[in-house]
């Protein structure tokens, strides 16, 4: 019997996930993505001290200096508002308390919320040594969910060996059917409009995704559109760690769930 109560299969998955985490860290992939010339949100990377003691209500050694660096980074981006995340997560599903920072006075609270989420994200937790302060993009969104998060026009492309393997809208309807509060009436129709893919859109995004595919193999890259109509590459992850649209026959290429 496994002492932790986790089955052997789960432990193997955790071992694989842990081994891949250095690659999924934004601090690892973002500089390379930015070097492709594909539009990305302006991003400032900040190294953090050990923050785990925040989970016990304590102030970590070096926290004041770290917070000052985050504030300085936000100001260089013209913020607030800014988008805050660790190298591994933004916990955007708790939008107002984590990644969306409208006022730097509350910055420490947002950091604390992200540290706490990272500690319980899975049995081994997410690292919090790398942080990113990002330009806040005014995205083309028709409704909000998840504590006020704009549900925007986003697309996910799976890429490998210099080409696009497949692509899908980012938001499936089932993501909102688990008791999530949505203020706007008629959100399902708004979601259908959000997920409607046009030929003009694909003709713009395909070359961008192919450019990224020249330097990344076996990854997903997410694009979001601003209200002004500009597309940005906003996130990446290994394809094997990325949610795949249900029913796509390409999902098994990298054993994507």
Tab-separated table of C-alpha atoms in Angstrom:
chain	number	residue	atom	x	y	z
A	1	UNK	CA	0.000	0.000	0.000
A	2	UNK	CA	1.112	3.545	-0.698
A	3	UNK	CA	1.553	5.427	2.563
A	4	UNK	CA	0.228	8.695	1.161
A	5	UNK	CA	-3.040	7.097	0.084
A	6	UNK	CA	-2.279	7.884	-3.569
A	7	UNK	CA	-2.300	5.041	-6.067
A	8	UNK	CA	0.850	4.101	-7.952
A	9	UNK	CA	-0.606	5.459	-11.195
A	10	UNK	CA	-1.345	8.813	-9.604
A	11	UNK	CA	2.154	8.959	-8.122
A	12	UNK	CA	3.658	8.339	-11.548
A	13	UNK	CA	1.546	11.168	-12.981
A	14	UNK	CA	2.707	13.463	-10.178
A	15	UNK	CA	6.328	12.542	-10.857
A	16	UNK	CA	5.901	13.339	-14.557
A	17	UNK	CA	4.084	16.584	-13.794
A	18	UNK	CA	6.806	17.678	-11.371
A	19	UNK	CA	9.536	16.900	-13.896
A	20	UNK	CA	7.800	19.027	-16.537
A	21	UNK	CA	7.187	22.058	-14.319
A	22	UNK	CA	10.438	23.870	-15.120
A	23	UNK	CA	9.302	23.927	-18.774
A	24	UNK	CA	5.778	25.152	-17.974
A	25	UNK	CA	7.172	28.038	-15.910
A	26	UNK	CA	6.409	31.358	-17.627
A	27	UNK	CA	9.934	32.489	-16.769
A	28	UNK	CA	11.215	29.688	-19.017
A	29	UNK	CA	8.911	29.978	-22.030
A	30	UNK	CA	8.016	33.667	-22.144
A	31	UNK	CA	11.425	35.064	-23.240
A	32	UNK	CA	11.510	32.591	-26.127
A	33	UNK	CA	7.912	33.363	-27.099
A	34	UNK	CA	8.622	37.099	-27.048
A	35	UNK	CA	11.672	36.577	-29.265
A	36	UNK	CA	9.441	35.246	-32.086
A	37	UNK	CA	7.958	38.716	-32.630
A	38	UNK	CA	4.399	37.503	-32.087
A	39	UNK	CA	2.514	40.137	-30.029
A	40	UNK	CA	2.469	39.382	-26.302
A	41	UNK	CA	1.410	41.434	-23.269
A	42	UNK	CA	4.355	43.443	-21.967
A	43	UNK	CA	5.709	41.411	-19.072
A	44	UNK	CA	8.101	42.024	-16.187
A	45	UNK	CA	9.618	38.986	-14.437
A	46	UNK	CA	10.415	39.177	-10.720
A	47	UNK	CA	12.206	36.593	-8.569
A	48	UNK	CA	10.614	35.926	-5.179
A	49	UNK	CA	11.989	34.809	-1.823
A	50	UNK	CA	10.516	31.763	-0.107
A	51	UNK	CA	6.869	32.757	0.390
A	52	UNK	CA	5.381	29.621	1.895
A	53	UNK	CA	5.216	31.119	5.410
A	54	UNK	CA	2.428	33.409	4.140
A	55	UNK	CA	0.158	30.384	4.413
A	56	UNK	CA	0.699	30.568	8.183
A	57	UNK	CA	-0.027	34.287	8.319
A	58	UNK	CA	3.647	35.240	8.592
A	59	UNK	CA	5.631	37.815	6.628
A	60	UNK	CA	8.460	36.097	4.717
A	61	UNK	CA	12.021	37.348	4.933
A	62	UNK	CA	12.608	39.714	2.019
A	63	UNK	CA	8.896	40.230	1.343
A	64	UNK	CA	8.994	44.027	1.521
A	65	UNK	CA	11.750	44.176	-1.103
A	66	UNK	CA	9.892	41.674	-3.295
A	67	UNK	CA	6.663	43.660	-3.056
A	68	UNK	CA	8.548	46.821	-3.998
A	69	UNK	CA	9.862	45.148	-7.126
A	70	UNK	CA	6.348	44.078	-8.113
A	71	UNK	CA	5.070	47.631	-7.581
A	72	UNK	CA	7.916	49.097	-9.629
A	73	UNK	CA	7.220	46.607	-12.414
A	74	UNK	CA	3.540	47.576	-12.430
A	75	UNK	CA	4.390	51.256	-12.764
A	76	UNK	CA	6.700	50.627	-15.728
A	77	UNK	CA	3.699	49.048	-17.478
A	78	UNK	CA	1.490	52.060	-16.867
A	79	UNK	CA	-0.498	50.252	-14.204
A	80	UNK	CA	-2.496	49.710	-12.229
A	81	UNK	CA	-4.455	47.843	-13.331
A	82	UNK	CA	-2.061	44.989	-14.059
A	83	UNK	CA	-2.295	41.230	-14.431
A	84	UNK	CA	-0.365	39.285	-11.767
A	85	UNK	CA	0.644	35.648	-11.825
A	86	UNK	CA	3.315	33.253	-10.695
A	87	UNK	CA	5.380	31.321	-13.183
A	88	UNK	CA	2.828	28.524	-12.994
A	89	UNK	CA	-0.608	29.984	-12.336
A	90	UNK	CA	-2.785	33.077	-12.251
A	91	UNK	CA	-5.728	31.295	-10.591
A	92	UNK	CA	-7.903	33.431	-12.857
A	93	UNK	CA	-11.021	31.660	-11.614
A	94	UNK	CA	-10.722	33.813	-8.482
A	95	UNK	CA	-10.096	36.852	-10.638
A	96	UNK	CA	-10.821	39.730	-8.241
A	97	UNK	CA	-8.660	38.276	-5.465
A	98	UNK	CA	-5.723	36.895	-7.446
A	99	UNK	CA	-4.593	37.980	-10.907
A	100	UNK	CA	-6.511	41.222	-11.471
A	101	UNK	CA	-4.837	44.020	-9.518
A	102	UNK	CA	-6.729	47.320	-9.890
A	103	UNK	CA	-4.950	49.036	-6.988
A	104	UNK	CA	-1.379	48.510	-5.766
A	105	UNK	CA	-2.521	49.083	-2.190
A	106	UNK	CA	-4.014	45.581	-2.373
A	107	UNK	CA	-1.001	43.986	-4.069
A	108	UNK	CA	0.168	42.069	-0.975
A	109	UNK	CA	-3.273	40.487	-0.589
A	110	UNK	CA	-3.215	39.289	-4.199
A	111	UNK	CA	0.235	37.809	-3.679
A	112	UNK	CA	-0.995	36.018	-0.576
A	113	UNK	CA	-4.009	34.594	-2.376
A	114	UNK	CA	-1.817	33.239	-5.171
A	115	UNK	CA	0.648	31.731	-2.698
A	116	UNK	CA	-2.171	29.976	-0.835
A	117	UNK	CA	-3.693	28.645	-4.045
A	118	UNK	CA	-0.286	27.445	-5.251
A	119	UNK	CA	0.242	25.526	-2.009
A	120	UNK	CA	-2.983	23.535	-2.427
A	121	UNK	CA	-3.194	23.378	-6.224
A	122	UNK	CA	-2.312	19.684	-6.198
A	123	UNK	CA	-0.615	17.214	-3.819
A	124	UNK	CA	2.838	18.713	-4.416
A	125	UNK	CA	1.840	22.344	-4.935
A	126	UNK	CA	3.076	24.890	-7.488
A	127	UNK	CA	6.402	26.716	-7.118
A	128	UNK	CA	6.185	30.441	-6.329
A	129	UNK	CA	9.780	31.503	-6.970
A	130	UNK	CA	9.008	33.255	-10.270
A	131	UNK	CA	6.381	35.993	-10.697
A	132	UNK	CA	5.174	38.023	-13.645
A	133	UNK	CA	3.570	41.443	-13.691
A	134	UNK	CA	1.843	41.810	-17.048
A	135	UNK	CA	0.262	44.569	-19.051
A	136	UNK	CA	-3.502	44.511	-18.552
A	137	UNK	CA	-5.216	43.942	-21.885
A	138	UNK	CA	-8.731	45.280	-22.463
A	139	UNK	CA	-10.057	42.103	-24.050
A	140	UNK	CA	-13.073	41.616	-26.303
A	141	UNK	CA	-15.462	40.104	-23.757
A	142	UNK	CA	-19.239	39.761	-23.871
A	143	UNK	CA	-19.872	38.636	-20.309
A	144	UNK	CA	-18.092	37.937	-17.029
A	145	UNK	CA	-17.795	34.938	-14.730
A	146	UNK	CA	-15.449	33.543	-12.079
A	147	UNK	CA	-15.499	36.499	-9.706
A	148	UNK	CA	-15.750	39.142	-12.427
A	149	UNK	CA	-13.342	37.725	-15.011
A	150	UNK	CA	-14.110	38.879	-18.585
A	151	UNK	CA	-14.888	35.851	-20.780
A	152	UNK	CA	-13.097	37.000	-23.888
A	153	UNK	CA	-12.576	35.859	-27.460
A	154	UNK	CA	-9.728	33.374	-27.006
A	155	UNK	CA	-8.351	30.541	-29.087
A	156	UNK	CA	-6.007	27.667	-28.257
A	157	UNK	CA	-3.624	26.258	-30.857
A	158	UNK	CA	-1.755	22.981	-30.460
A	159	UNK	CA	1.576	23.144	-32.256
A	160	UNK	CA	4.500	20.919	-33.112
A	161	UNK	CA	7.321	20.500	-35.618
A	162	UNK	CA	6.766	23.891	-37.199
A	163	UNK	CA	3.056	23.487	-37.820
A	164	UNK	CA	-0.373	23.737	-36.257
A	165	UNK	CA	-1.836	20.377	-35.279
A	166	UNK	CA	-5.311	21.688	-34.375
A	167	UNK	CA	-7.051	24.671	-32.830
A	168	UNK	CA	-10.187	25.318	-30.778
A	169	UNK	CA	-12.085	28.071	-28.989
A	170	UNK	CA	-10.762	28.422	-25.446
A	171	UNK	CA	-14.036	28.341	-23.488
A	172	UNK	CA	-16.254	25.219	-23.697
A	173	UNK	CA	-19.803	25.599	-22.410
A	174	UNK	CA	-19.268	22.959	-19.735
A	175	UNK	CA	-16.748	25.258	-18.027
A	176	UNK	CA	-19.711	27.338	-16.832
A	177	UNK	CA	-22.118	24.560	-15.859
A	178	UNK	CA	-20.830	23.742	-12.386
A	179	UNK	CA	-22.717	26.287	-10.312
A	180	UNK	CA	-20.654	29.244	-11.540
A	181	UNK	CA	-22.437	32.573	-11.029
A	182	UNK	CA	-22.927	34.555	-14.242
A	183	UNK	CA	-24.600	37.942	-13.980
A	184	UNK	CA	-25.544	38.434	-17.638
A	185	UNK	CA	-28.724	36.845	-18.960
A	186	UNK	CA	-28.366	35.032	-22.260
A	187	UNK	CA	-24.759	34.083	-21.605
A	188	UNK	CA	-24.981	30.886	-23.652
A	189	UNK	CA	-25.745	32.846	-26.794
A	190	UNK	CA	-22.942	35.272	-25.931
A	191	UNK	CA	-20.602	32.310	-25.510
A	192	UNK	CA	-21.610	30.946	-28.923
A	193	UNK	CA	-20.778	34.350	-30.415
A	194	UNK	CA	-17.484	34.384	-28.523
A	195	UNK	CA	-16.576	30.944	-29.845
A	196	UNK	CA	-17.631	31.554	-33.463
A	197	UNK	CA	-14.491	31.208	-35.586
A	198	UNK	CA	-14.232	33.130	-38.867
A	199	UNK	CA	-11.981	32.522	-41.859
A	200	UNK	CA	-10.520	35.998	-41.445
A	201	UNK	CA	-9.600	35.199	-37.858
A	202	UNK	CA	-7.880	31.954	-38.785
A	203	UNK	CA	-5.986	33.600	-41.650
A	204	UNK	CA	-4.558	35.998	-39.068
A	205	UNK	CA	-3.868	33.533	-36.272
A	206	UNK	CA	-2.514	30.618	-38.294
A	207	UNK	CA	0.714	32.391	-39.364
A	208	UNK	CA	1.227	33.598	-35.787
A	209	UNK	CA	0.827	30.085	-34.412
A	210	UNK	CA	3.133	28.669	-37.085
A	211	UNK	CA	5.762	31.223	-36.124
A	212	UNK	CA	5.580	30.052	-32.522
A	213	UNK	CA	5.674	26.418	-33.714
A	214	UNK	CA	9.113	26.987	-35.249
A	215	UNK	CA	10.606	27.186	-31.763
A	216	UNK	CA	8.139	25.157	-29.661
A	217	UNK	CA	7.269	21.504	-30.314
A	218	UNK	CA	4.437	19.792	-28.476
A	219	UNK	CA	2.929	22.893	-26.881
A	220	UNK	CA	-0.340	24.777	-26.695
A	221	UNK	CA	-0.429	28.527	-27.238
A	222	UNK	CA	-3.429	30.681	-26.309
A	223	UNK	CA	-4.399	33.823	-28.197
A	224	UNK	CA	-6.808	36.520	-26.994
A	225	UNK	CA	-8.334	39.446	-28.903
A	226	UNK	CA	-8.563	42.962	-27.523
A	227	UNK	CA	-11.532	45.251	-28.070
A	228	UNK	CA	-9.432	47.030	-30.683
A	229	UNK	CA	-9.094	43.780	-32.631
A	230	UNK	CA	-5.439	42.992	-31.885
A	231	UNK	CA	-4.535	39.383	-31.134
A	232	UNK	CA	-1.970	38.585	-28.431
A	233	UNK	CA	-0.310	35.320	-27.454
A	234	UNK	CA	-1.127	35.345	-23.741
A	235	UNK	CA	-0.226	31.889	-22.416
A	236	UNK	CA	1.541	28.625	-23.202
A	237	UNK	CA	1.875	25.150	-21.739
A	238	UNK	CA	3.094	21.741	-22.768
A	239	UNK	CA	0.439	20.110	-24.919
A	240	UNK	CA	0.321	17.054	-22.675
A	241	UNK	CA	-0.610	19.332	-19.752
A	242	UNK	CA	-3.232	21.380	-21.636
A	243	UNK	CA	-7.014	21.012	-21.795
A	244	UNK	CA	-8.133	19.826	-25.211
A	245	UNK	CA	-11.527	20.394	-26.816
A	246	UNK	CA	-13.647	17.279	-26.370
A	247	UNK	CA	-14.035	15.049	-29.397
A	248	UNK	CA	-10.957	16.235	-31.285
A	249	UNK	CA	-9.247	13.211	-32.801
A	250	UNK	CA	-5.888	14.973	-32.478
A	251	UNK	CA	-6.062	14.918	-28.679
A	252	UNK	CA	-4.357	11.542	-28.398
A	253	UNK	CA	-1.288	12.808	-30.254
A	254	UNK	CA	0.206	13.852	-26.909
A	255	UNK	CA	-2.228	11.969	-24.649
A	256	UNK	CA	-4.011	15.237	-24.058
A	257	UNK	CA	-7.036	15.097	-21.767
